């Protein structure tokens, strides 16, 4: 009888703890604009920079330890960046370590950093061009949390390798997409 009573008490305690645990993980949707700078470099022509605008949108999740303010957020987004023959469209998966400083119950500021994985779906139509299908970047960001549901932020993605590479007549030309992102997220 004591064992059954103990099991019932444990079950009640666990059920009471589950709503508190569920509030640590929040889901939402995130979207915004990509401001990309394509950085071309070739030994014979020097450097050429070209700017373009794209967009991104997709679901996100956020896990935060309430008192500490430390957490992790991640998203799976359709992303478009670059333009013309250098346009990239694909799946972007940022995973950030996020530190939030609360400025009251309705406002907070955060800083974030982490890897950003990009899987390119679009092929380049040029013969000698190798458009990388998978790319990794370092994501650095900051923003504000408003009214517990809205997040407005800015991220800068620093590529860890080349996005495009081609060789023509002995000239090696590489290109990187450095991207500044302005984002808005709504947390359910």
Short mmCIF file of C-alpha atoms in Angstrom, two decimals:
data_model
loop_
_atom_site.label_atom_id
_atom_site.label_comp_id
_atom_site.label_asym_id
_atom_site.label_seq_id
_atom_site.Cartn_x
_atom_site.Cartn_y
_atom_site.Cartn_z
CA UNK A 1 0.00 0.00 0.00
CA UNK A 2 2.87 2.38 0.81
CA UNK A 3 4.40 1.71 -2.61
CA UNK A 4 1.16 2.52 -4.42
CA UNK A 5 0.71 5.68 -2.38
CA UNK A 6 4.33 6.72 -3.12
CA UNK A 7 3.87 6.11 -6.84
CA UNK A 8 0.66 8.20 -6.84
CA UNK A 9 2.38 11.06 -4.99
CA UNK A 10 5.31 10.94 -7.45
CA UNK A 11 2.90 11.00 -10.41
CA UNK A 12 1.07 14.05 -9.01
CA UNK A 13 4.35 15.87 -8.36
CA UNK A 14 5.58 15.13 -11.90
CA UNK A 15 2.30 16.33 -13.43
CA UNK A 16 2.57 19.57 -11.48
CA UNK A 17 6.14 20.06 -12.64
CA UNK A 18 5.37 19.47 -16.33
CA UNK A 19 3.66 22.85 -17.00
CA UNK A 20 6.68 24.66 -15.53
CA UNK A 21 8.98 22.56 -17.72
CA UNK A 22 6.89 23.24 -20.84
CA UNK A 23 7.33 27.00 -20.40
CA UNK A 24 11.09 26.68 -20.84
CA UNK A 25 10.65 25.74 -24.50
CA UNK A 26 8.78 28.18 -26.71
CA UNK A 27 7.91 27.93 -30.38
CA UNK A 28 7.32 30.64 -32.94
CA UNK A 29 7.86 31.88 -36.45
CA UNK A 30 10.79 34.00 -37.65
CA UNK A 31 11.27 36.02 -40.81
CA UNK A 32 13.11 38.98 -42.21
CA UNK A 33 15.49 40.37 -44.79
CA UNK A 34 18.94 39.25 -45.91
CA UNK A 35 21.29 42.05 -46.96
CA UNK A 36 24.09 40.16 -48.72
CA UNK A 37 27.45 41.39 -49.86
CA UNK A 38 29.03 39.15 -52.46
CA UNK A 39 32.80 39.42 -52.14
CA UNK A 40 34.54 38.25 -55.35
CA UNK A 41 38.29 37.83 -55.29
CA UNK A 42 40.56 36.92 -58.17
CA UNK A 43 44.29 37.26 -58.42
CA UNK A 44 44.08 39.02 -61.78
CA UNK A 45 41.17 41.42 -61.16
CA UNK A 46 41.44 42.21 -57.46
CA UNK A 47 38.25 42.38 -55.40
CA UNK A 48 34.70 43.18 -56.50
CA UNK A 49 31.83 43.70 -54.07
CA UNK A 50 28.15 43.47 -55.00
CA UNK A 51 25.16 44.01 -52.67
CA UNK A 52 21.70 42.43 -52.84
CA UNK A 53 18.57 41.84 -50.77
CA UNK A 54 16.70 38.59 -50.12
CA UNK A 55 14.41 37.18 -47.45
CA UNK A 56 14.04 34.29 -44.98
CA UNK A 57 11.10 32.74 -43.12
CA UNK A 58 10.43 29.63 -41.04
CA UNK A 59 9.59 28.06 -37.67
CA UNK A 60 11.81 28.54 -34.64
CA UNK A 61 12.22 27.18 -31.11
CA UNK A 62 13.76 28.77 -28.05
CA UNK A 63 14.90 27.18 -24.79
CA UNK A 64 15.69 29.61 -21.98
CA UNK A 65 16.61 29.17 -18.32
CA UNK A 66 14.42 31.87 -16.72
CA UNK A 67 16.55 33.12 -13.84
CA UNK A 68 19.92 32.78 -15.54
CA UNK A 69 18.84 34.26 -18.90
CA UNK A 70 20.98 31.80 -20.86
CA UNK A 71 19.39 29.76 -23.61
CA UNK A 72 19.53 28.26 -27.07
CA UNK A 73 17.44 29.17 -30.08
CA UNK A 74 17.24 27.51 -33.43
CA UNK A 75 15.23 27.76 -36.61
CA UNK A 76 14.65 25.97 -39.90
CA UNK A 77 14.08 28.62 -42.56
CA UNK A 78 13.75 29.00 -46.30
CA UNK A 79 16.36 31.61 -47.19
CA UNK A 80 17.21 33.57 -50.32
CA UNK A 81 20.35 35.65 -50.73
CA UNK A 82 22.48 37.03 -53.53
CA UNK A 83 21.22 38.05 -56.95
CA UNK A 84 21.34 37.20 -60.63
CA UNK A 85 23.72 34.32 -61.36
CA UNK A 86 24.94 34.30 -57.73
CA UNK A 87 21.47 33.89 -56.18
CA UNK A 88 21.27 31.20 -53.52
CA UNK A 89 18.02 29.65 -52.33
CA UNK A 90 17.96 26.98 -49.71
CA UNK A 91 17.44 25.78 -46.18
CA UNK A 92 19.10 27.76 -43.41
CA UNK A 93 19.50 26.34 -39.89
CA UNK A 94 20.94 28.80 -37.33
CA UNK A 95 21.65 27.49 -33.81
CA UNK A 96 22.54 30.25 -31.37
CA UNK A 97 23.58 30.45 -27.76
CA UNK A 98 21.56 33.40 -26.47
CA UNK A 99 21.99 35.51 -23.33
CA UNK A 100 19.05 37.70 -22.33
CA UNK A 101 19.09 40.57 -19.85
CA UNK A 102 15.60 41.32 -18.56
CA UNK A 103 14.65 44.97 -18.20
CA UNK A 104 11.35 44.27 -16.48
CA UNK A 105 8.71 41.69 -17.25
CA UNK A 106 7.87 43.06 -20.70
CA UNK A 107 11.28 44.04 -22.12
CA UNK A 108 14.68 42.43 -22.54
CA UNK A 109 17.80 42.69 -24.67
CA UNK A 110 19.83 39.77 -25.93
CA UNK A 111 23.10 38.87 -27.59
CA UNK A 112 23.56 35.65 -29.55
CA UNK A 113 26.27 33.67 -31.31
CA UNK A 114 26.53 30.29 -32.96
CA UNK A 115 26.88 28.35 -36.19
CA UNK A 116 24.63 28.84 -39.20
CA UNK A 117 24.22 25.94 -41.63
CA UNK A 118 23.01 26.64 -45.18
CA UNK A 119 21.99 23.99 -47.72
CA UNK A 120 21.85 25.47 -51.23
CA UNK A 121 19.10 24.15 -53.53
CA UNK A 122 19.81 26.32 -56.56
CA UNK A 123 22.44 25.40 -59.15
CA UNK A 124 24.57 27.95 -60.96
CA UNK A 125 24.26 27.89 -64.75
CA UNK A 126 27.94 28.48 -65.45
CA UNK A 127 30.14 25.62 -66.62
CA UNK A 128 33.27 26.12 -64.49
CA UNK A 129 31.50 27.32 -61.33
CA UNK A 130 31.31 25.15 -58.23
CA UNK A 131 28.46 26.47 -56.04
CA UNK A 132 28.90 24.90 -52.63
CA UNK A 133 25.83 22.86 -51.64
CA UNK A 134 26.54 23.12 -47.91
CA UNK A 135 27.96 26.17 -46.20
CA UNK A 136 28.77 27.05 -42.61
CA UNK A 137 28.93 30.55 -41.17
CA UNK A 138 29.44 32.13 -37.77
CA UNK A 139 26.33 33.98 -36.62
CA UNK A 140 26.69 37.05 -34.34
CA UNK A 141 23.55 38.89 -33.27
CA UNK A 142 21.72 41.17 -30.86
CA UNK A 143 18.17 42.33 -30.38
CA UNK A 144 15.27 43.14 -28.10
CA UNK A 145 12.39 41.10 -26.71
CA UNK A 146 9.13 43.02 -26.46
CA UNK A 147 5.89 42.08 -24.68
CA UNK A 148 7.10 38.47 -24.14
CA UNK A 149 5.95 37.52 -27.65
CA UNK A 150 7.90 39.67 -30.09
CA UNK A 151 11.63 39.63 -30.85
CA UNK A 152 13.38 42.10 -33.16
CA UNK A 153 17.01 41.41 -33.96
CA UNK A 154 19.96 41.78 -36.25
CA UNK A 155 22.52 39.09 -37.16
CA UNK A 156 25.75 39.15 -39.10
CA UNK A 157 26.89 35.92 -40.79
CA UNK A 158 30.60 35.48 -41.38
CA UNK A 159 31.20 32.63 -43.89
CA UNK A 160 33.73 29.99 -42.85
CA UNK A 161 34.56 29.11 -46.45
CA UNK A 162 33.88 30.10 -50.02
CA UNK A 163 30.32 29.98 -51.38
CA UNK A 164 31.39 29.87 -55.05
CA UNK A 165 34.62 28.79 -56.70
CA UNK A 166 35.65 28.49 -60.31
CA UNK A 167 38.82 28.07 -62.30
CA UNK A 168 39.19 29.44 -65.79
CA UNK A 169 42.44 29.50 -67.76
CA UNK A 170 44.56 29.18 -64.62
CA UNK A 171 42.81 31.99 -62.73
CA UNK A 172 41.25 30.98 -59.41
CA UNK A 173 38.21 33.08 -58.52
CA UNK A 174 36.32 32.68 -55.26
CA UNK A 175 33.24 34.36 -53.82
CA UNK A 176 31.76 34.68 -50.32
CA UNK A 177 28.29 35.83 -49.32
CA UNK A 178 28.58 37.94 -46.16
CA UNK A 179 25.04 38.51 -44.89
CA UNK A 180 23.44 40.98 -42.50
CA UNK A 181 19.99 39.83 -41.36
CA UNK A 182 17.19 41.95 -39.92
CA UNK A 183 14.64 39.67 -38.27
CA UNK A 184 11.29 39.69 -36.50
CA UNK A 185 10.07 36.67 -34.54
CA UNK A 186 6.68 36.00 -32.95
CA UNK A 187 6.68 33.50 -30.09
CA UNK A 188 3.45 31.56 -29.45
#
